[in-house]
Structures are given as C-alpha cells and as structure tokens.
Amino acid sequence: GERPAGMAGRQVTVMAEVVGLDPKTQIVTLRGPQRTVELKVADPEQFKRVAKGDRVEATYTEAMAIVVEPAKK
C-alpha cells in the first residue's frame, strides 16, 4: 500500500523589537513576546531601513514534511 507521509505548516505574525542585525547575511534578530527568532530579509533595500531598537511587524512561515521510506538493506 501507500507509505504514510504528511506535512504541516503555519504562518506567524508577531510584533517584535529588532535586537540584532547582520549585514553580511541580511539576518535580523527579533525579540517577540514569547521568543527570539532570526529572519533573513530577502530585499537588501528593506534591510537597510531597519535599525536596532525598531519595533516591527514580521510574518514568517514554518513548515515541516515527513515521509516514511523502507530501510536500505
């Protein structure tokens, strides 16, 4: 029969404070109400507009996929 598989995802929007910036990788570190996350800013022009201490609204997607395959002999 078919092998089991599945995936799950969720989109999260948070209001957070910018606590770190890495211009080399365009990674912004955000501290929200429940945790701290690092997000890559795809647009270099948008990255230039962000500064430590800014309050921002960020939306990001978390996803996971699982597939079951037989073990190799």
JSON list of C-alpha atoms in Angstrom, two decimals:
[
{"chain": "A", "resi": 1, "resn": "GLY", "atom": "CA", "xyz": [0.00, 0.00, 0.00]},
{"chain": "A", "resi": 2, "resn": "GLU", "atom": "CA", "xyz": [0.91, 3.62, 0.17]},
{"chain": "A", "resi": 3, "resn": "ARG", "atom": "CA", "xyz": [3.56, 4.75, 2.60]},
{"chain": "A", "resi": 4, "resn": "PRO", "atom": "CA", "xyz": [2.49, 7.26, 5.22]},
{"chain": "A", "resi": 5, "resn": "ALA", "atom": "CA", "xyz": [3.51, 10.87, 4.72]},
{"chain": "A", "resi": 6, "resn": "GLY", "atom": "CA", "xyz": [2.41, 14.23, 5.96]},
{"chain": "A", "resi": 7, "resn": "MET", "atom": "CA", "xyz": [3.18, 17.89, 6.21]},
{"chain": "A", "resi": 8, "resn": "ALA", "atom": "CA", "xyz": [2.21, 20.76, 8.40]},
{"chain": "A", "resi": 9, "resn": "GLY", "atom": "CA", "xyz": [2.77, 24.47, 8.29]},
{"chain": "A", "resi": 10, "resn": "ARG", "atom": "CA", "xyz": [1.74, 27.66, 9.91]},
{"chain": "A", "resi": 11, "resn": "GLN", "atom": "CA", "xyz": [2.15, 31.34, 9.28]},
{"chain": "A", "resi": 12, "resn": "VAL", "atom": "CA", "xyz": [3.06, 33.51, 12.25]},
{"chain": "A", "resi": 13, "resn": "THR", "atom": "CA", "xyz": [2.78, 37.30, 12.54]},
{"chain": "A", "resi": 14, "resn": "VAL", "atom": "CA", "xyz": [4.46, 39.00, 15.51]},
{"chain": "A", "resi": 15, "resn": "MET", "atom": "CA", "xyz": [5.20, 42.48, 16.79]},
{"chain": "A", "resi": 16, "resn": "ALA", "atom": "CA", "xyz": [8.83, 42.41, 17.85]},
{"chain": "A", "resi": 17, "resn": "GLU", "atom": "CA", "xyz": [11.87, 44.51, 18.70]},
{"chain": "A", "resi": 18, "resn": "VAL", "atom": "CA", "xyz": [14.96, 44.41, 16.48]},
{"chain": "A", "resi": 19, "resn": "VAL", "atom": "CA", "xyz": [17.78, 43.27, 18.79]},
{"chain": "A", "resi": 20, "resn": "GLY", "atom": "CA", "xyz": [20.40, 42.31, 16.21]},
{"chain": "A", "resi": 21, "resn": "LEU", "atom": "CA", "xyz": [21.41, 42.91, 12.59]},
{"chain": "A", "resi": 22, "resn": "ASP", "atom": "CA", "xyz": [23.94, 41.03, 10.46]},
{"chain": "A", "resi": 23, "resn": "PRO", "atom": "CA", "xyz": [24.54, 43.00, 7.25]},
{"chain": "A", "resi": 24, "resn": "LYS", "atom": "CA", "xyz": [26.74, 40.26, 5.77]},
{"chain": "A", "resi": 25, "resn": "THR", "atom": "CA", "xyz": [23.93, 37.67, 5.81]},
{"chain": "A", "resi": 26, "resn": "GLN", "atom": "CA", "xyz": [20.97, 40.11, 5.96]},
{"chain": "A", "resi": 27, "resn": "ILE", "atom": "CA", "xyz": [19.73, 38.35, 9.10]},
{"chain": "A", "resi": 28, "resn": "VAL", "atom": "CA", "xyz": [17.58, 40.33, 11.54]},
{"chain": "A", "resi": 29, "resn": "THR", "atom": "CA", "xyz": [17.20, 39.08, 15.12]},
{"chain": "A", "resi": 30, "resn": "LEU", "atom": "CA", "xyz": [13.77, 39.85, 16.55]},
{"chain": "A", "resi": 31, "resn": "ARG", "atom": "CA", "xyz": [12.64, 39.51, 20.17]},
{"chain": "A", "resi": 32, "resn": "GLY", "atom": "CA", "xyz": [8.90, 38.95, 20.42]},
{"chain": "A", "resi": 33, "resn": "PRO", "atom": "CA", "xyz": [6.60, 38.36, 23.36]},
{"chain": "A", "resi": 34, "resn": "GLN", "atom": "CA", "xyz": [7.37, 34.63, 23.57]},
{"chain": "A", "resi": 35, "resn": "ARG", "atom": "CA", "xyz": [10.73, 34.04, 21.90]},
{"chain": "A", "resi": 36, "resn": "THR", "atom": "CA", "xyz": [13.60, 35.39, 19.82]},
{"chain": "A", "resi": 37, "resn": "VAL", "atom": "CA", "xyz": [13.90, 34.48, 16.14]},
{"chain": "A", "resi": 38, "resn": "GLU", "atom": "CA", "xyz": [16.36, 35.18, 13.34]},
{"chain": "A", "resi": 39, "resn": "LEU", "atom": "CA", "xyz": [14.88, 36.01, 9.94]},
{"chain": "A", "resi": 40, "resn": "LYS", "atom": "CA", "xyz": [16.57, 36.57, 6.60]},
{"chain": "A", "resi": 41, "resn": "VAL", "atom": "CA", "xyz": [15.46, 39.76, 4.87]},
{"chain": "A", "resi": 42, "resn": "ALA", "atom": "CA", "xyz": [15.20, 38.99, 1.15]},
{"chain": "A", "resi": 43, "resn": "ASP", "atom": "CA", "xyz": [15.20, 42.62, -0.06]},
{"chain": "A", "resi": 44, "resn": "PRO", "atom": "CA", "xyz": [18.52, 44.45, 0.59]},
{"chain": "A", "resi": 45, "resn": "GLU", "atom": "CA", "xyz": [16.76, 47.84, 0.43]},
{"chain": "A", "resi": 46, "resn": "GLN", "atom": "CA", "xyz": [14.35, 46.82, 3.20]},
{"chain": "A", "resi": 47, "resn": "PHE", "atom": "CA", "xyz": [17.25, 45.53, 5.32]},
{"chain": "A", "resi": 48, "resn": "LYS", "atom": "CA", "xyz": [18.91, 48.97, 5.12]},
{"chain": "A", "resi": 49, "resn": "ARG", "atom": "CA", "xyz": [15.78, 50.60, 6.58]},
{"chain": "A", "resi": 50, "resn": "VAL", "atom": "CA", "xyz": [15.85, 48.56, 9.81]},
{"chain": "A", "resi": 51, "resn": "ALA", "atom": "CA", "xyz": [17.81, 49.60, 12.90]},
{"chain": "A", "resi": 52, "resn": "LYS", "atom": "CA", "xyz": [18.40, 48.10, 16.36]},
{"chain": "A", "resi": 53, "resn": "GLY", "atom": "CA", "xyz": [15.61, 49.14, 18.70]},
{"chain": "A", "resi": 54, "resn": "ASP", "atom": "CA", "xyz": [12.98, 49.41, 15.95]},
{"chain": "A", "resi": 55, "resn": "ARG", "atom": "CA", "xyz": [9.60, 47.79, 16.55]},
{"chain": "A", "resi": 56, "resn": "VAL", "atom": "CA", "xyz": [8.47, 45.79, 13.53]},
{"chain": "A", "resi": 57, "resn": "GLU", "atom": "CA", "xyz": [5.67, 43.53, 12.43]},
{"chain": "A", "resi": 58, "resn": "ALA", "atom": "CA", "xyz": [7.10, 40.33, 10.92]},
{"chain": "A", "resi": 59, "resn": "THR", "atom": "CA", "xyz": [5.31, 37.48, 9.21]},
{"chain": "A", "resi": 60, "resn": "TYR", "atom": "CA", "xyz": [7.10, 34.19, 8.62]},
{"chain": "A", "resi": 61, "resn": "THR", "atom": "CA", "xyz": [6.15, 30.64, 7.72]},
{"chain": "A", "resi": 62, "resn": "GLU", "atom": "CA", "xyz": [7.24, 27.48, 9.50]},
{"chain": "A", "resi": 63, "resn": "ALA", "atom": "CA", "xyz": [6.83, 24.17, 7.65]},
{"chain": "A", "resi": 64, "resn": "MET", "atom": "CA", "xyz": [7.66, 20.51, 8.19]},
{"chain": "A", "resi": 65, "resn": "ALA", "atom": "CA", "xyz": [7.25, 17.45, 5.93]},
{"chain": "A", "resi": 66, "resn": "ILE", "atom": "CA", "xyz": [7.69, 13.77, 6.79]},
{"chain": "A", "resi": 67, "resn": "VAL", "atom": "CA", "xyz": [7.79, 10.75, 4.52]},
{"chain": "A", "resi": 68, "resn": "VAL", "atom": "CA", "xyz": [8.32, 7.12, 5.56]},
{"chain": "A", "resi": 69, "resn": "GLU", "atom": "CA", "xyz": [10.61, 5.03, 3.37]},
{"chain": "A", "resi": 70, "resn": "PRO", "atom": "CA", "xyz": [11.79, 1.45, 3.86]},
{"chain": "A", "resi": 71, "resn": "ALA", "atom": "CA", "xyz": [15.24, 0.95, 5.37]},
{"chain": "A", "resi": 72, "resn": "LYS", "atom": "CA", "xyz": [18.07, 0.20, 2.99]},
{"chain": "A", "resi": 73, "resn": "LYS", "atom": "CA", "xyz": [19.19, -3.42, 3.10]}
]
